[in-house]
mmCIF file of C-alpha atoms in Angstrom:
data_model
loop_
_atom_site.group_PDB
_atom_site.id
_atom_site.type_symbol
_atom_site.label_atom_id
_atom_site.label_comp_id
_atom_site.label_asym_id
_atom_site.label_seq_id
_atom_site.Cartn_x
_atom_site.Cartn_y
_atom_site.Cartn_z
ATOM 1 C CA MET A 1 9.525 2.515 74.785
ATOM 2 C CA MET A 2 8.664 5.554 76.889
ATOM 3 C CA ILE A 3 5.310 5.893 75.087
ATOM 4 C CA THR A 4 4.599 2.183 75.718
ATOM 5 C CA VAL A 5 5.329 2.583 79.414
ATOM 6 C CA LEU A 6 3.209 5.708 79.693
ATOM 7 C CA VAL A 7 0.302 4.147 77.834
ATOM 8 C CA HIS A 8 0.435 1.096 80.081
ATOM 9 C CA GLY A 9 0.344 3.316 83.123
ATOM 10 C CA LEU A 10 -2.585 5.303 81.721
ATOM 11 C CA LEU A 11 -4.548 2.166 80.971
ATOM 12 C CA LEU A 12 -3.869 0.889 84.467
ATOM 13 C CA ALA A 13 -5.087 4.167 85.993
ATOM 14 C CA CYS A 14 -8.305 3.916 83.995
ATOM 15 C CA SER A 15 -8.964 0.318 85.039
ATOM 16 C CA LEU A 16 -8.127 0.881 88.699
ATOM 17 C CA HIS A 17 -10.506 3.761 89.157
ATOM 18 C CA ALA A 18 -13.410 2.965 86.855
ATOM 19 C CA SER A 19 -15.481 1.383 89.648
ATOM 20 C CA ALA A 20 -15.186 4.456 91.867
ATOM 21 C CA ALA A 21 -17.031 6.784 89.468
ATOM 22 C CA THR A 22 -20.480 8.231 89.979
ATOM 23 C CA ASP A 23 -22.632 9.943 87.361
ATOM 24 C CA ILE A 24 -22.110 13.470 88.706
ATOM 25 C CA GLY A 25 -19.081 15.660 88.237
ATOM 26 C CA THR A 26 -18.369 19.363 88.203
ATOM 27 C CA CYS A 27 -16.772 21.725 85.745
ATOM 28 C CA TYR A 28 -13.664 23.518 86.923
ATOM 29 C CA GLY A 29 -13.477 26.832 85.103
ATOM 30 C CA MET A 30 -10.416 28.863 85.954
ATOM 31 C CA MET A 31 -11.262 32.474 85.051
ATOM 32 C CA GLY A 32 -10.654 33.765 88.548
ATOM 33 C CA ASP A 33 -8.005 35.821 90.346
ATOM 34 C CA ASN A 34 -7.740 33.878 93.639
ATOM 35 C CA LEU A 35 -8.387 30.273 92.769
ATOM 36 C CA PRO A 36 -7.326 27.461 95.107
ATOM 37 C CA SER A 37 -4.038 25.742 94.312
ATOM 38 C CA PRO A 38 -4.175 22.551 92.194
ATOM 39 C CA THR A 39 -3.612 20.363 95.248
ATOM 40 C CA GLN A 40 -6.377 22.226 97.116
ATOM 41 C CA ILE A 41 -8.767 21.730 94.237
ATOM 42 C CA VAL A 42 -8.113 18.001 94.036
ATOM 43 C CA ALA A 43 -8.542 17.767 97.795
ATOM 44 C CA LEU A 44 -11.862 19.614 97.508
ATOM 45 C CA TYR A 45 -13.087 17.094 94.943
ATOM 46 C CA LYS A 46 -12.018 14.183 97.119
ATOM 47 C CA GLN A 47 -13.425 15.600 100.360
ATOM 48 C CA ASN A 48 -16.837 16.100 98.725
ATOM 49 C CA ASN A 49 -16.915 12.770 96.893
ATOM 50 C CA ILE A 50 -16.950 14.432 93.469
ATOM 51 C CA ALA A 51 -15.642 11.747 91.149
ATOM 52 C CA ARG A 52 -15.526 13.592 87.820
ATOM 53 C CA MET A 53 -13.986 16.861 86.641
ATOM 54 C CA ARG A 54 -14.328 18.823 83.450
ATOM 55 C CA LEU A 55 -11.351 20.989 82.456
ATOM 56 C CA TYR A 56 -11.617 23.451 79.581
ATOM 57 C CA ASN A 57 -7.922 23.154 78.663
ATOM 58 C CA PRO A 58 -4.929 21.216 79.875
ATOM 59 C CA VAL A 59 -3.236 22.686 82.942
ATOM 60 C CA PRO A 60 0.092 20.962 83.711
ATOM 61 C CA SER A 61 0.105 21.781 87.428
ATOM 62 C CA LEU A 62 -3.429 20.511 87.842
ATOM 63 C CA SER A 63 -2.725 17.388 85.762
ATOM 64 C CA ALA A 64 0.210 16.687 88.085
ATOM 65 C CA ALA A 65 -2.001 17.103 91.161
ATOM 66 C CA LEU A 66 -4.653 14.798 89.674
ATOM 67 C CA GLN A 67 -2.248 11.861 89.293
ATOM 68 C CA GLY A 68 -3.348 8.967 91.420
ATOM 69 C CA SER A 69 -6.527 10.746 92.585
ATOM 70 C CA GLY A 70 -8.958 8.441 90.771
ATOM 71 C CA ILE A 71 -10.954 11.460 89.548
ATOM 72 C CA GLN A 72 -12.211 10.918 86.009
ATOM 73 C CA VAL A 73 -11.340 13.888 83.796
ATOM 74 C CA MET A 74 -12.919 15.407 80.707
ATOM 75 C CA VAL A 75 -10.290 17.676 79.213
ATOM 76 C CA GLY A 76 -10.955 20.301 76.577
ATOM 77 C CA LEU A 77 -9.019 20.996 73.470
ATOM 78 C CA PRO A 78 -9.639 24.753 73.548
ATOM 79 C CA ASN A 79 -11.220 26.565 70.648
ATOM 80 C CA GLU A 80 -8.084 28.559 69.913
ATOM 81 C CA ASP A 81 -6.095 25.374 69.274
ATOM 82 C CA ILE A 82 -8.571 23.662 66.950
ATOM 83 C CA GLN A 83 -7.252 24.998 63.659
ATOM 84 C CA SER A 84 -3.723 23.892 64.499
ATOM 85 C CA ILE A 85 -4.853 20.378 65.449
ATOM 86 C CA ALA A 86 -7.052 20.115 62.349
ATOM 87 C CA SER A 87 -4.155 21.042 60.096
ATOM 88 C CA SER A 88 -1.682 18.354 61.206
ATOM 89 C CA GLN A 89 -1.780 14.787 62.541
ATOM 90 C CA ASP A 90 1.630 15.467 64.050
ATOM 91 C CA ASN A 91 0.167 18.357 66.033
ATOM 92 C CA ALA A 92 -2.604 16.101 67.310
ATOM 93 C CA ASN A 93 -0.140 13.403 68.292
ATOM 94 C CA SER A 94 1.997 15.927 70.145
ATOM 95 C CA TRP A 95 -1.066 17.328 71.953
ATOM 96 C CA ILE A 96 -1.938 13.856 73.250
ATOM 97 C CA GLN A 97 1.674 13.119 74.209
ATOM 98 C CA ASN A 98 2.216 16.456 75.992
ATOM 99 C CA ASN A 99 -1.109 16.732 77.747
ATOM 100 C CA LEU A 100 -2.316 13.188 78.426
ATOM 101 C CA LEU A 101 0.506 10.651 78.113
ATOM 102 C CA ALA A 102 2.785 12.876 80.160
ATOM 103 C CA TYR A 103 0.423 12.228 83.133
ATOM 104 C CA PRO A 104 -0.182 8.480 83.123
ATOM 105 C CA GLY A 105 -1.668 8.511 86.619
ATOM 106 C CA VAL A 106 -4.624 10.682 85.563
ATOM 107 C CA ASN A 107 -7.873 8.939 84.724
ATOM 108 C CA TRP A 108 -8.588 10.667 81.423
ATOM 109 C CA LYS A 109 -12.117 9.908 80.184
ATOM 110 C CA TYR A 110 -13.112 12.387 77.438
ATOM 111 C CA ILE A 111 -11.507 14.923 75.143
ATOM 112 C CA ALA A 112 -13.909 17.732 74.266
ATOM 113 C CA VAL A 113 -12.712 19.139 70.932
ATOM 114 C CA GLY A 114 -14.005 22.681 71.129
ATOM 115 C CA ASN A 115 -16.777 24.216 73.179
ATOM 116 C CA GLU A 116 -20.041 25.603 71.753
ATOM 117 C CA ILE A 117 -18.796 26.028 68.181
ATOM 118 C CA ARG A 118 -21.321 26.233 65.367
ATOM 119 C CA PRO A 119 -21.460 28.057 62.019
ATOM 120 C CA ASN A 120 -24.160 30.499 63.126
ATOM 121 C CA ASN A 121 -22.752 31.926 66.329
ATOM 122 C CA GLY A 122 -19.705 33.888 67.475
ATOM 123 C CA GLU A 123 -17.357 30.929 66.863
ATOM 124 C CA SER A 124 -18.505 30.425 63.267
ATOM 125 C CA GLY A 125 -15.008 30.869 61.836
ATOM 126 C CA LEU A 126 -13.829 27.726 63.625
ATOM 127 C CA SER A 127 -16.668 25.397 62.590
ATOM 128 C CA GLN A 128 -14.880 24.102 59.491
ATOM 129 C CA TYR A 129 -12.013 22.820 61.661
ATOM 130 C CA VAL A 130 -13.990 20.932 64.317
ATOM 131 C CA LEU A 131 -14.472 17.649 62.522
ATOM 132 C CA PRO A 132 -10.909 17.476 61.100
ATOM 133 C CA ALA A 133 -9.570 18.193 64.603
ATOM 134 C CA MET A 134 -11.789 15.470 66.083
ATOM 135 C CA GLU A 135 -10.602 13.031 63.454
ATOM 136 C CA ASN A 136 -6.924 13.806 64.106
ATOM 137 C CA ILE A 137 -7.345 13.540 67.874
ATOM 138 C CA GLN A 138 -9.225 10.269 67.478
ATOM 139 C CA SER A 139 -6.429 8.921 65.280
ATOM 140 C CA ALA A 140 -3.867 9.884 67.908
ATOM 141 C CA VAL A 141 -5.909 8.307 70.684
ATOM 142 C CA LYS A 142 -6.188 5.113 68.650
ATOM 143 C CA GLN A 143 -2.493 5.153 67.717
ATOM 144 C CA PHE A 144 -1.509 5.285 71.399
ATOM 145 C CA GLY A 145 -3.912 2.470 72.291
ATOM 146 C CA LEU A 146 -6.327 4.604 74.307
ATOM 147 C CA SER A 147 -9.522 4.426 72.258
ATOM 148 C CA GLN A 148 -11.253 2.059 74.707
ATOM 149 C CA GLN A 149 -10.647 4.433 77.631
ATOM 150 C CA ILE A 150 -10.801 7.927 76.144
ATOM 151 C CA LYS A 151 -13.748 9.081 74.052
ATOM 152 C CA VAL A 152 -13.455 12.002 71.643
ATOM 153 C CA SER A 153 -16.374 14.380 71.182
ATOM 154 C CA THR A 154 -17.276 18.055 71.053
ATOM 155 C CA ALA A 155 -19.483 20.154 73.336
ATOM 156 C CA TRP A 156 -22.603 21.731 71.798
ATOM 157 C CA GLU A 157 -25.315 23.898 73.328
ATOM 158 C CA MET A 158 -29.019 23.985 72.622
ATOM 159 C CA GLY A 159 -28.519 26.480 69.820
ATOM 160 C CA VAL A 160 -27.734 23.619 67.428
ATOM 161 C CA LEU A 161 -31.461 22.800 67.491
ATOM 162 C CA ALA A 162 -34.070 24.490 65.352
ATOM 163 C CA ASN A 163 -36.935 23.178 67.484
ATOM 164 C CA THR A 164 -37.171 21.866 71.044
ATOM 165 C CA TYR A 165 -40.932 21.964 71.805
ATOM 166 C CA PRO A 166 -42.550 19.632 72.311
ATOM 167 C CA PRO A 167 -39.516 17.422 72.975
ATOM 168 C CA SER A 168 -40.550 14.840 70.369
ATOM 169 C CA GLN A 169 -40.254 17.533 67.704
ATOM 170 C CA GLY A 170 -36.617 18.189 68.559
ATOM 171 C CA GLN A 171 -34.646 18.748 65.389
ATOM 172 C CA PHE A 172 -31.145 19.943 64.558
ATOM 173 C CA ASP A 173 -31.042 23.226 62.703
ATOM 174 C CA PRO A 174 -31.177 22.306 59.011
ATOM 175 C CA SER A 175 -29.429 25.551 58.046
ATOM 176 C CA ILE A 176 -26.236 24.149 59.612
ATOM 177 C CA GLY A 177 -26.868 20.550 58.595
ATOM 178 C CA ASP A 178 -23.614 20.345 56.660
ATOM 179 C CA TYR A 179 -21.817 20.964 59.967
ATOM 180 C CA ILE A 180 -23.976 18.876 62.278
ATOM 181 C CA GLY A 181 -24.554 15.781 60.135
ATOM 182 C CA PRO A 182 -20.925 14.684 59.609
ATOM 183 C CA ILE A 183 -20.039 15.242 63.298
ATOM 184 C CA VAL A 184 -23.013 13.203 64.470
ATOM 185 C CA GLN A 185 -22.083 10.437 62.049
ATOM 186 C CA PHE A 186 -18.511 10.531 63.338
ATOM 187 C CA LEU A 187 -19.794 10.066 66.880
ATOM 188 C CA VAL A 188 -21.796 7.060 65.693
ATOM 189 C CA ASN A 189 -18.757 5.574 63.957
ATOM 190 C CA ILE A 190 -16.398 5.857 66.951
ATOM 191 C CA GLY A 191 -18.943 5.075 69.662
ATOM 192 C CA SER A 192 -18.652 8.429 71.447
ATOM 193 C CA PRO A 193 -21.347 10.424 73.252
ATOM 194 C CA LEU A 194 -22.516 13.906 72.344
ATOM 195 C CA LEU A 195 -21.455 16.446 74.947
ATOM 196 C CA LEU A 196 -24.276 18.861 75.680
ATOM 197 C CA ASN A 197 -24.234 22.127 77.655
ATOM 198 C CA CYS A 198 -27.835 22.169 78.870
ATOM 199 C CA TYR A 199 -29.161 25.102 80.944
ATOM 200 C CA PRO A 200 -32.793 25.232 82.049
ATOM 201 C CA TYR A 201 -31.783 28.506 83.780
ATOM 202 C CA PHE A 202 -31.308 30.264 80.444
ATOM 203 C CA ALA A 203 -34.403 28.678 78.929
ATOM 204 C CA TYR A 204 -36.439 29.951 81.909
ATOM 205 C CA THR A 205 -34.976 33.469 82.072
ATOM 206 C CA SER A 206 -35.499 33.962 78.348
ATOM 207 C CA ASN A 207 -39.202 33.104 78.657
ATOM 208 C CA THR A 208 -40.395 33.750 82.211
ATOM 209 C CA GLN A 209 -43.917 34.539 81.017
ATOM 210 C CA SER A 210 -44.438 31.056 79.649
ATOM 211 C CA ILE A 211 -42.228 28.882 81.876
ATOM 212 C CA ASP A 212 -42.930 28.504 85.591
ATOM 213 C CA ILE A 213 -39.787 28.488 87.697
ATOM 214 C CA SER A 214 -40.914 25.275 89.401
ATOM 215 C CA TYR A 215 -40.614 23.518 86.053
ATOM 216 C CA ALA A 216 -36.999 24.746 85.787
ATOM 217 C CA LEU A 217 -36.121 23.813 89.374
ATOM 218 C CA PHE A 218 -37.523 20.230 89.326
ATOM 219 C CA THR A 219 -40.236 21.177 91.824
ATOM 220 C CA SER A 220 -43.394 20.935 89.729
ATOM 221 C CA PRO A 221 -45.965 18.818 91.595
ATOM 222 C CA GLY A 222 -47.127 17.070 88.430
ATOM 223 C CA VAL A 223 -46.728 16.750 84.686
ATOM 224 C CA VAL A 224 -46.339 20.125 82.969
ATOM 225 C CA VAL A 225 -45.859 19.016 79.363
ATOM 226 C CA GLN A 226 -47.559 15.920 77.967
ATOM 227 C CA ASP A 227 -45.904 14.907 74.728
ATOM 228 C CA GLY A 228 -47.648 11.775 73.410
ATOM 229 C CA PRO A 229 -46.714 8.977 75.810
ATOM 230 C CA TYR A 230 -44.104 11.115 77.598
ATOM 231 C CA GLY A 231 -44.948 13.318 80.551
ATOM 232 C CA TYR A 232 -42.490 16.002 81.676
ATOM 233 C CA GLN A 233 -42.295 17.391 85.184
ATOM 234 C CA ASN A 234 -39.041 19.300 84.643
ATOM 235 C CA LEU A 235 -37.441 21.373 81.935
ATOM 236 C CA PHE A 236 -34.044 19.613 82.108
ATOM 237 C CA CYS A 237 -35.498 16.285 80.930
ATOM 238 C CA ALA A 238 -37.613 18.008 78.289
ATOM 239 C CA MET A 239 -34.547 19.766 76.887
ATOM 240 C CA LEU A 240 -32.516 16.581 76.954
ATOM 241 C CA ASP A 241 -35.209 14.524 75.221
ATOM 242 C CA SER A 242 -35.506 17.149 72.494
ATOM 243 C CA VAL A 243 -31.845 16.479 71.682
ATOM 244 C CA TYR A 244 -32.429 12.740 71.835
ATOM 245 C CA ALA A 245 -35.288 13.208 69.356
ATOM 246 C CA ALA A 246 -32.996 15.237 67.087
ATOM 247 C CA LEU A 247 -30.361 12.479 67.258
ATOM 248 C CA ASP A 248 -33.020 9.925 66.297
ATOM 249 C CA LYS A 249 -34.007 11.986 63.294
ATOM 250 C CA ALA A 250 -30.345 12.248 62.330
ATOM 251 C CA GLY A 251 -29.961 8.469 62.329
ATOM 252 C CA ALA A 252 -27.977 8.471 65.570
ATOM 253 C CA SER A 253 -30.381 6.945 68.101
ATOM 254 C CA GLY A 254 -27.530 5.000 69.679
ATOM 255 C CA VAL A 255 -25.479 8.076 70.572
ATOM 256 C CA PRO A 256 -25.759 8.819 74.272
ATOM 257 C CA ILE A 257 -25.695 12.299 75.741
ATOM 258 C CA VAL A 258 -23.283 13.420 78.425
ATOM 259 C CA VAL A 259 -24.415 16.721 79.983
ATOM 260 C CA SER A 260 -21.130 18.574 79.974
ATOM 261 C CA GLU A 261 -22.500 21.704 81.666
ATOM 262 C CA THR A 262 -25.575 22.590 83.660
ATOM 263 C CA GLY A 263 -26.210 24.637 86.770
ATOM 264 C CA TRP A 264 -27.821 27.708 88.353
ATOM 265 C CA PRO A 265 -26.151 30.960 89.456
ATOM 266 C CA THR A 266 -26.451 32.323 92.988
ATOM 267 C CA ASP A 267 -26.322 36.050 92.274
ATOM 268 C CA GLY A 268 -26.210 38.746 89.620
ATOM 269 C CA GLY A 269 -29.244 38.025 87.462
ATOM 270 C CA VAL A 270 -32.894 37.014 87.130
ATOM 271 C CA ALA A 271 -33.954 34.351 89.658
ATOM 272 C CA THR A 272 -30.407 34.016 91.005
ATOM 273 C CA SER A 273 -30.188 32.994 94.649
ATOM 274 C CA ILE A 274 -28.551 30.525 96.961
ATOM 275 C CA GLY A 275 -31.904 28.845 97.469
ATOM 276 C CA ASN A 276 -32.644 28.390 93.779
ATOM 277 C CA ALA A 277 -29.133 27.112 93.021
ATOM 278 C CA GLN A 278 -29.280 24.673 95.902
ATOM 279 C CA THR A 279 -32.724 23.437 94.840
ATOM 280 C CA TYR A 280 -31.721 23.027 91.225
ATOM 281 C CA ASN A 281 -28.419 21.197 91.812
ATOM 282 C CA ASN A 282 -29.639 18.856 94.546
ATOM 283 C CA ASN A 283 -32.726 17.908 92.546
ATOM 284 C CA LEU A 284 -30.533 17.482 89.469
ATOM 285 C CA ILE A 285 -28.292 15.004 91.286
ATOM 286 C CA GLU A 286 -31.333 13.001 92.295
ATOM 287 C CA LYS A 287 -32.999 13.037 88.880
ATOM 288 C CA VAL A 288 -30.053 12.152 86.634
ATOM 289 C CA ASN A 289 -30.023 8.611 88.024
ATOM 290 C CA GLN A 290 -33.595 8.117 86.840
ATOM 291 C CA GLY A 291 -33.122 8.937 83.140
ATOM 292 C CA THR A 292 -35.657 10.859 81.081
ATOM 293 C CA PRO A 293 -39.159 9.971 79.884
ATOM 294 C CA ARG A 294 -37.677 9.037 76.507
ATOM 295 C CA LYS A 295 -34.785 7.117 78.083
ATOM 296 C CA PRO A 296 -36.160 5.876 81.402
ATOM 297 C CA GLY A 297 -33.724 4.157 83.751
ATOM 298 C CA GLN A 298 -30.684 5.345 81.786
ATOM 299 C CA SER A 299 -28.539 7.328 84.116
ATOM 300 C CA ILE A 300 -27.278 10.642 82.695
ATOM 301 C CA GLU A 301 -23.643 11.487 83.232
ATOM 302 C CA THR A 302 -23.724 15.143 84.201
ATOM 303 C CA TYR A 303 -21.236 17.893 85.062
ATOM 304 C CA ILE A 304 -22.453 20.772 87.253
ATOM 305 C CA PHE A 305 -21.177 24.189 86.316
ATOM 306 C CA ASP A 306 -19.243 25.448 88.223
ATOM 307 C CA MET A 307 -16.961 24.113 90.933
ATOM 308 C CA VAL A 308 -15.682 27.531 92.068
ATOM 309 C CA ASP A 309 -16.866 31.100 91.417
ATOM 310 C CA GLU A 310 -14.940 32.789 88.593
ATOM 311 C CA ASP A 311 -14.617 36.471 89.433
ATOM 312 C CA SER A 312 -12.950 37.468 86.159
ATOM 313 C CA LYS A 313 -16.021 36.732 84.072
ATOM 314 C CA SER A 314 -18.794 39.061 82.970
ATOM 315 C CA PRO A 315 -21.642 39.945 83.042
ATOM 316 C CA GLU A 316 -22.166 39.777 86.791
ATOM 317 C CA TYR A 317 -24.176 36.539 86.940
ATOM 318 C CA GLU A 318 -21.315 34.728 85.177
ATOM 319 C CA LYS A 319 -19.209 35.186 88.311
ATOM 320 C CA HIS A 320 -21.567 33.284 90.575
ATOM 321 C CA TRP A 321 -22.099 29.704 89.344
ATOM 322 C CA GLY A 322 -19.710 28.034 91.789
ATOM 323 C CA LEU A 323 -20.636 25.492 94.395
ATOM 324 C CA PHE A 324 -17.688 26.943 96.309
ATOM 325 C CA THR A 325 -16.228 30.395 96.748
ATOM 326 C CA ASP A 326 -12.673 30.927 95.580
ATOM 327 C CA ASP A 327 -11.335 30.220 99.068
ATOM 328 C CA GLY A 328 -12.903 26.743 99.011
ATOM 329 C CA THR A 329 -15.933 27.524 101.209
ATOM 330 C CA MET A 330 -19.068 25.626 100.174
ATOM 331 C CA LYS A 331 -21.818 28.155 99.378
ATOM 332 C CA TYR A 332 -24.643 25.742 100.140
ATOM 333 C CA GLN A 333 -24.995 22.074 100.958
ATOM 334 C CA VAL A 334 -24.905 19.677 98.022
ATOM 335 C CA ASN A 335 -25.141 15.938 98.457
ATOM 336 C CA PHE A 336 -22.910 14.067 96.000
ATOM 337 C CA ASN A 337 -23.393 10.674 97.639
#
């Protein structure tokens, strides 16, 4: 009975707040020493008309503060918990009960099962558990009657691709095809999007000799890359369309992409400045409503990284992605309207 009541409340929260959402949210990373309180963070989102939040793991005090806020939430099942969830349906059921159903007034939207896991990077030991964990979480979501409101996925970065240029030649890395293929097919089967951490900043700083910064900042005056019928004036859309091309080649042309992270740091590295970050993020907000050359007119749900500076991270530039300092002061003007 309690589960039935909680599920009903959760469904009501989703339906009440769906119309208030916009396509832009922010990630709220919490690796900092002096972060605002949960109630202050929720107030900061509301005051700035930020309708979506990405959390990297469940935080009970923040979940409590989010109740009734209307903010749509992507919550992460952290990498360190994936093996446990993959090993047991009961564990998956308990995770949903403890972290989502316990907060029926929160507008849960996505569960990101793992972040940037693939067989050929530093999280390679977890790759075998990602799909089983996704399957168990999806079964739990379905069991509790939430599958129409909460979508289950995983967050990848551009490293899952073997080729990104030109965008039409985008292709998933065949050397990890046994990992990628079944997950993509699972997304097709359950009607979930692919979550993509997409950073033109890193693409630019890794190849400054070949990429003009205007292409990375959405300020190119004209087409920079002509790829058949598609002309690209910015790197973000080119990167995104390379993943769409890879999905097409994988038989998953109907899988949408949600950009689960993107942004530009203000200090500590190559081309880091308040001006560049402000230019990137404001232009991003404008462009995502327009779609990409490959998917024109299809608005791109996007989460800017990061809401608040995280001073416990390293190297230095990792501390400076926030739109706000840790005392809640906006570092530069961003228009979320």
